[in-house]
Amino acid sequence: MESTQTTLGLSRRQHLWIAAAIWTIVGAGLFTMGLLFWFHFPYLGFLDAEHLGFGAIALTIGLIKGKLVLDRTANRVIDRVETLQEPNPLKSIYQMFGGKTIALIATMMLIGLGLRIAGVSYEIRGLIYLAVGAALLWSCRRYWIASFASES
């Protein structure tokens, strides 16, 4: 592949690393908080059948969301990286994600904030965080694969 680095701008690989790092860090953080809230780790307070079962359901929902929604989003962002010409790194990162992806991220953040403000229990938030964290961790692999396949 040809280098798509612009003058003073980020290379294709750098854009993909930024996207991969964001999705990995946020996904790992949400997944960890989900484990803490739902299972009460590190105290291993709730490893009974009910908690394991609902945890598995949340994980399954997250992986399905990752496969059906976030993988498509990641592929769209990866394709967009090919056409970036913006030398300003901050503007190019904004262009890389695009309006739809930024709206999706903002919506997910607002839902999380809304849950907290509404006083939704830690346990329910834990299940949601498990699902969303798993989805992000599943789909971040698309960015990592694309970044290591990139020559620039």
XYZ file of C-alpha atoms in Angstrom:
152
model
C 0.000 0.000 0.000
C 1.057 3.505 -0.694
C 1.638 5.905 2.182
C -1.279 8.244 2.727
C 0.588 10.549 5.089
C -0.069 14.177 4.314
C 2.339 17.021 4.928
C 2.599 17.347 8.701
C -0.366 14.998 8.978
C -0.881 11.531 10.364
C -0.190 8.401 8.369
C -2.851 5.797 7.664
C -1.325 3.535 10.306
C -1.314 6.337 12.908
C -4.991 7.066 12.269
C -5.828 3.392 12.668
C -3.759 3.104 15.861
C -5.614 6.076 17.329
C -8.998 4.520 16.507
C -7.873 1.112 17.798
C -6.509 2.588 21.018
C -9.694 4.561 21.687
C -11.956 1.544 21.155
C -9.646 -0.765 23.116
C -9.253 1.557 26.106
C -12.927 2.502 26.298
C -14.024 -1.115 25.734
C -11.661 -2.453 28.400
C -12.753 0.255 30.833
C -16.456 -0.425 30.319
C -15.961 -4.188 30.463
C -13.975 -3.873 33.692
C -16.585 -1.598 35.261
C -19.250 -4.072 34.154
C -17.427 -6.872 35.950
C -17.069 -4.741 39.068
C -20.717 -3.656 39.079
C -22.320 -6.980 38.151
C -20.117 -9.571 39.819
C -18.738 -7.317 42.556
C -15.160 -8.178 41.592
C -12.526 -8.384 42.982
C -14.438 -9.737 45.963
C -16.027 -12.553 43.924
C -19.269 -11.766 45.674
C -21.686 -12.928 42.999
C -20.533 -15.952 41.039
C -23.798 -17.841 41.407
C -25.759 -19.310 38.495
C -28.029 -16.271 38.153
C -25.168 -13.783 37.893
C -23.146 -16.013 35.585
C -26.192 -16.606 33.369
C -27.123 -12.936 33.019
C -23.450 -12.055 32.586
C -23.249 -14.561 29.729
C -26.367 -13.062 28.140
C -24.890 -9.558 28.367
C -21.643 -10.821 26.844
C -23.551 -12.520 24.013
C -25.584 -9.378 23.299
C -22.381 -7.356 23.260
C -20.661 -9.697 20.834
C -23.700 -9.646 18.537
C -23.765 -5.826 18.682
C -20.037 -5.798 17.929
C -20.468 -8.081 14.943
C -23.602 -6.486 13.479
C -23.146 -2.786 14.324
C -19.640 -1.872 15.430
C -17.796 -4.029 12.879
C -19.640 -2.145 10.109
C -18.805 1.147 11.793
C -15.131 0.158 12.059
C -15.039 -0.912 8.409
C -16.559 2.438 7.376
C -13.927 4.326 9.407
C -11.111 2.180 7.996
C -12.315 2.884 4.448
C -12.539 6.600 5.231
C -8.899 6.637 6.403
C -7.851 5.826 2.841
C -9.188 9.150 1.568
C -8.013 11.536 4.304
C -6.068 14.508 3.022
C -6.291 16.825 6.049
C -2.838 17.872 7.342
C -4.238 18.996 10.720
C -4.194 15.867 12.941
C -7.235 16.878 15.021
C -9.332 17.677 11.961
C -8.244 14.468 10.252
C -9.263 12.397 13.289
C -12.674 14.100 13.241
C -12.950 13.367 9.500
C -11.812 9.789 10.047
C -14.726 9.008 12.355
C -17.326 11.082 10.509
C -20.682 12.321 11.700
C -22.446 8.945 12.046
C -19.741 7.418 14.199
C -19.398 10.511 16.354
C -23.201 10.546 16.787
C -23.107 6.860 17.787
C -20.353 7.529 20.335
C -22.173 10.578 21.718
C -25.440 8.639 21.965
C -23.763 5.795 23.855
C -22.148 8.300 26.231
C -25.457 10.102 26.801
C -27.214 6.811 27.521
C -24.544 5.969 30.100
C -24.860 9.400 31.676
C -28.648 9.126 31.636
C -28.511 5.766 33.391
C -26.303 7.215 36.100
C -28.463 10.340 36.551
C -31.646 8.241 36.594
C -30.231 6.224 39.470
C -30.204 2.907 37.633
C -28.634 0.313 39.902
C -24.990 -0.636 39.644
C -26.022 -4.169 38.726
C -28.108 -3.145 35.694
C -25.448 -0.683 34.600
C -22.932 -3.486 35.043
C -24.786 -5.680 32.550
C -24.989 -2.808 30.065
C -21.305 -1.995 30.522
C -20.417 -5.661 30.011
C -22.345 -5.708 26.732
C -20.997 -2.419 25.370
C -17.443 -3.140 26.525
C -17.519 -6.573 24.871
C -18.839 -5.013 21.647
C -16.045 -2.438 21.548
C -13.368 -5.003 22.404
C -14.688 -7.327 19.698
C -14.685 -4.627 17.028
C -11.392 -2.937 17.926
C -9.709 -5.925 16.323
C -10.765 -4.532 12.902
C -8.642 -1.422 13.512
C -5.665 -3.375 14.833
C -5.723 -5.787 11.880
C -5.970 -2.924 9.392
C -3.188 -0.984 11.110
C -0.769 -3.891 11.044
C -1.649 -4.642 7.437
C -0.794 -1.032 6.567
C 2.663 -0.161 5.312
C 2.590 3.457 6.431
